[in-house]
Every structure is written in structure tokens, then in C-alpha cells.
C-alpha atoms as one frame of an Amber mdcrd trajectory, in Angstrom:
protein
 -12.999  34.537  10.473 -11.563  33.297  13.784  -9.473  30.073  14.291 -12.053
  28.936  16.731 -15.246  29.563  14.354 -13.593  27.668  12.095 -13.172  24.757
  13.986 -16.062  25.059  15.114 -17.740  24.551  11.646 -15.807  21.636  11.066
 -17.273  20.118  14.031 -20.757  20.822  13.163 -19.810  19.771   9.554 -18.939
  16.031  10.594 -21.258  16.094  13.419 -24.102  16.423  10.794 -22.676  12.977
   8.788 -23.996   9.757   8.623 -22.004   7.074   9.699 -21.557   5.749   5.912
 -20.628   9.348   4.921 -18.097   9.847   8.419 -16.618   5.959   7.723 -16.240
   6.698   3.460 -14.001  10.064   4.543 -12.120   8.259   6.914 -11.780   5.355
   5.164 -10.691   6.993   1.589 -10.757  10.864   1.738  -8.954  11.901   4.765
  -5.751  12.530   2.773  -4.682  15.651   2.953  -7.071  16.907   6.222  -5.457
  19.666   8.560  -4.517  17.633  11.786  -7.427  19.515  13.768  -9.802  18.244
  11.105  -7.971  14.885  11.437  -8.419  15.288  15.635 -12.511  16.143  15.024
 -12.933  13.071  12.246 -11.051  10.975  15.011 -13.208  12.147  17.679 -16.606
  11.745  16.048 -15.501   8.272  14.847 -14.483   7.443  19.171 -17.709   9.483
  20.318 -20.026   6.938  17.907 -18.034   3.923  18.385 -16.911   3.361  15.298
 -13.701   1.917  16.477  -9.871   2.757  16.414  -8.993   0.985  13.416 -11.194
   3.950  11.330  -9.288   6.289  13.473  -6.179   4.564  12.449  -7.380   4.700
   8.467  -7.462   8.438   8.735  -3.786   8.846  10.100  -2.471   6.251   8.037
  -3.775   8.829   4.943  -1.955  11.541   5.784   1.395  10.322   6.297   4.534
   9.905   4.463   5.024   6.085   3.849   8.058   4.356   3.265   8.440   1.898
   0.212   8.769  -1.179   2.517   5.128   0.247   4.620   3.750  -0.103   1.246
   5.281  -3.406   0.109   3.588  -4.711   3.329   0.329  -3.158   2.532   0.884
  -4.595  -1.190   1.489  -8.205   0.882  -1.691  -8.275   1.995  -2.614  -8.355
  -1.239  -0.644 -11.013  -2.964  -1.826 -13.335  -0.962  -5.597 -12.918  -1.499
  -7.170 -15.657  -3.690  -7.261 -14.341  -7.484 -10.433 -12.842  -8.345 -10.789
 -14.468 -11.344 -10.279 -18.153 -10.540  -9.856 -18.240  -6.764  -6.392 -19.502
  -6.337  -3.540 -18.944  -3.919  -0.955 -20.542  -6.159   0.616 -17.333  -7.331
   1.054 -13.871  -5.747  -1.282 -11.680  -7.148  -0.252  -8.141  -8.725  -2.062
  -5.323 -10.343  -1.798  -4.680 -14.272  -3.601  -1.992 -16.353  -5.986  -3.024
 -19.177  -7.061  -0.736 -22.091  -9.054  -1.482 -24.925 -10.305   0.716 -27.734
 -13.573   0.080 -29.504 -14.553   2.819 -32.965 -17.605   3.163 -34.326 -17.464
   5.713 -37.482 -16.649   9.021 -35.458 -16.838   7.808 -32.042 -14.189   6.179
 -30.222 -14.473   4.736 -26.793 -11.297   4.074 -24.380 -11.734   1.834 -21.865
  -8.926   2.024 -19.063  -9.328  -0.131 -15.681  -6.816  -1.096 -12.908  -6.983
  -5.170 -11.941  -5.939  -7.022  -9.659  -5.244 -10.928 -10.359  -2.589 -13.460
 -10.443   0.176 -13.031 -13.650  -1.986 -15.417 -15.808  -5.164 -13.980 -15.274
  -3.329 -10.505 -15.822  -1.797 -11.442 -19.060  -5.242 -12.955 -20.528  -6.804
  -9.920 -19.437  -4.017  -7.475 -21.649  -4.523  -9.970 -24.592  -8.170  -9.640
 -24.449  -7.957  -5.743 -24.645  -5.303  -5.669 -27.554  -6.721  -8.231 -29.504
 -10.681  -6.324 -29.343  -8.396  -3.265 -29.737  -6.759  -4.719 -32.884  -9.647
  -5.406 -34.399 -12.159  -2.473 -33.905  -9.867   0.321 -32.224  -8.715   1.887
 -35.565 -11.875   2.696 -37.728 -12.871   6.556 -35.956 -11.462   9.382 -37.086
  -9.853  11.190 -35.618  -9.396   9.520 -32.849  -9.740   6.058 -33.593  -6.159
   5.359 -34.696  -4.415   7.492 -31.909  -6.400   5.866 -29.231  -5.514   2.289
 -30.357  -1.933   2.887 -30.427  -2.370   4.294 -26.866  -4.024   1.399 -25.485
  -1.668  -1.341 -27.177   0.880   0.911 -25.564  -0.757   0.529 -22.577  -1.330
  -3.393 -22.349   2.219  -4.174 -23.679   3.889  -2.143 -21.129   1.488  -3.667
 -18.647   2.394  -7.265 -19.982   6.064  -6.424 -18.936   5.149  -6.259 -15.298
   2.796  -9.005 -14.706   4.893 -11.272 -13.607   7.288  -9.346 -11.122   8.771
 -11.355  -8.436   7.285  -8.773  -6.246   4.971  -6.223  -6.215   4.695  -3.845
  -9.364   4.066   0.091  -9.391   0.570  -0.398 -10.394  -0.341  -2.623  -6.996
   1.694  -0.126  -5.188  -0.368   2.603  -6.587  -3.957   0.901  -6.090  -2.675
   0.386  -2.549  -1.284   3.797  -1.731  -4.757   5.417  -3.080  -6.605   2.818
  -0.873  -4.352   2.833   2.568  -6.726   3.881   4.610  -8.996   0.760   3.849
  -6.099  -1.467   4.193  -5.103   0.257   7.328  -8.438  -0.602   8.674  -9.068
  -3.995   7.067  -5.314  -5.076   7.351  -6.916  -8.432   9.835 -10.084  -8.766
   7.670  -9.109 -10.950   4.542 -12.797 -10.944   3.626 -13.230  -7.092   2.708
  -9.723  -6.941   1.455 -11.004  -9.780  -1.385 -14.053  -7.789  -1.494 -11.988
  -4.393  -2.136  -9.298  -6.171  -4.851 -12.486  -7.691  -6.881 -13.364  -3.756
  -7.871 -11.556  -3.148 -11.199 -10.792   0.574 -10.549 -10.762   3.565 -13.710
């Protein structure tokens, strides 16, 4: 098959898009496009108006960020109200929450990434170990091996809560996210909208 048939389906492909469809690739599944792909998303975005900042969103994807790009990114975020009680007081951060809940021989893991100020993050930790505590160890098999995992889990979390600045788990939320914070980086709205998502 010929270079130029190719890129020729790959026109057709995002020609036949909706906008939702074109603006969810460029916004979080660009990663990882050839850079003609990249140059036909970026062109079908231009050609229906959809702005340079989308354009932006799919570049900012597929390229090699430094640790202080992120922290920037991961400023953004800190300084969003806290999801759970609305407050600027304290720099937000990320923290992972796992709970584990048995019933005879099933046993359900629950594993979510949130973003909220320290206090809200431990509360949220203590939550999960305390329900996992209590009715993580009665399945078999898995029961028992799943609760240790989660206490694991929140108590490593805990240790990281309260960082001075941003942890690996914000950085990670925001590196799988960049291109929406490349394209909402002015739009503190949608970036409280996006941080309010508790993600698996």
C-alpha cells in the first residue's frame, strides 16, 4: 500500500468525525499519532474552526515534557478550589484511594485517583481503610489478599498527601490529561470541571 493511499485514508478517516469525536482525540488520544496524522488532526481541527488551542492539545501529547512543564501543568491544579469543600486555602494534590468490600466468594476492589486538598485526601484514605478493615477480609480467596493490597495502597497514599509540592500521583493524572490542560490552561472553569472526575 502506497505512502500516499495511506494518508489518504487517514484523511477520509477524520474527515468522517464528528466534532465531539475529532475534539475527544485531540483532546486525550493524540499521544502517540505519526506527525502526518498529527498535521491532518491539526488541519481538520483549523478547516472547522475549532481553534488553535485543540491544535495545541494534540502537539502538547506527543512530546517529551520536562519535569518543571509538568509541575506547571500540576500548578494549575493546586490552585483550583477543592472539590470537596470548595476552598483555596491549601494546594490541592492527587492521592489514590482503595477500598475492599467481600461478600462470601466475591471480592470487589475499588481503586480511584482524587484530586483534593491534604485534608480532604487523608479523610478520603481513612474512609477506604476503615470500610476495608471491616468487610475487606471475609472472601476467599481473594478477600484477604485484596485487603492487604488496598491498606497498602491508602497508607502509602497517606504519606504523600501533604507534599509541599506536587506528588507523583497529580503528576501522573496530569501527564495522562495534557492535552486538556494544554487547551484549558486559561479556562479555570473546565479545569475544576476535569479535577472533580475521580479517575480508575
Amino acid at each position: 500500500m502506497s505512502k500516499g493511499l495511506d494518508t489518504e485514508q487517514v484523511q477520509e478517516y477524520y474527515q468522517h468525525l464528528d466534532n465531539d469525536e475529532l475534539m475527544r482525540i485531540a483532546l486525550h488520544d493524540a499521544a502517540g499519532l505519526t506527525p502526518e496524522a498529527q498535521q491532518i488532526v491539526q488541519q481538520e481541527l483549523e478547516k472547522r474552526k475549532l481553534g488553535t488551542a485543540a491544535a495545541d492539545a494534540v502537539q502538547a501529547q506527543n512530546k517529551q515534557h520536562s519535569l518543571e512543564e509538568i509541575d506547571a501543568y500540576c500548578n494549575l491544579v493546586r490552585r483550583l478550589h477543592c472539590p470537596e469543600w470548595g476552598s483555596t486555602a491549601t494546594p490541592l494534590n492527587a492521592g489514590f484511594i482503595s477500598s475492599t468490600i467481600s461478600i462470601l466468594v466475591v471480592t470487589i476492589q475499588n481503586r480511584k485517583l482524587k484530586i483534593a486538598c491534604p485534608d480532604c485526601l487523608d479523610k478520603a484514605n481513612g474512609k477506604a481503610i476503615t470500610i476495608t478493615l471491616l468487610l475487606g477480609w471475609w472472601g476467599f480467596p481473594w478477600g484477604p489478599i485484596r485487603t492487604i493490597q488496598s491498606l497498602g495502597h491508602n497508607n502509602k497514599s497517606k504519606t504523600t498527601n501533604h507534599e509541599e509540592g506536587p506528588n507523583d500521583y497529580l503528576r501522573s493524572f496530569v501527564v495522562a490529561n495534557i492535552g486538556a490542560f494544554e487547551m484549558y490552561k486559561n479556562d479555570k472553569t473546565i479545569l475544576q470541571e476535569l479535577i472533580a472526575v475521580e479517575s480508575e
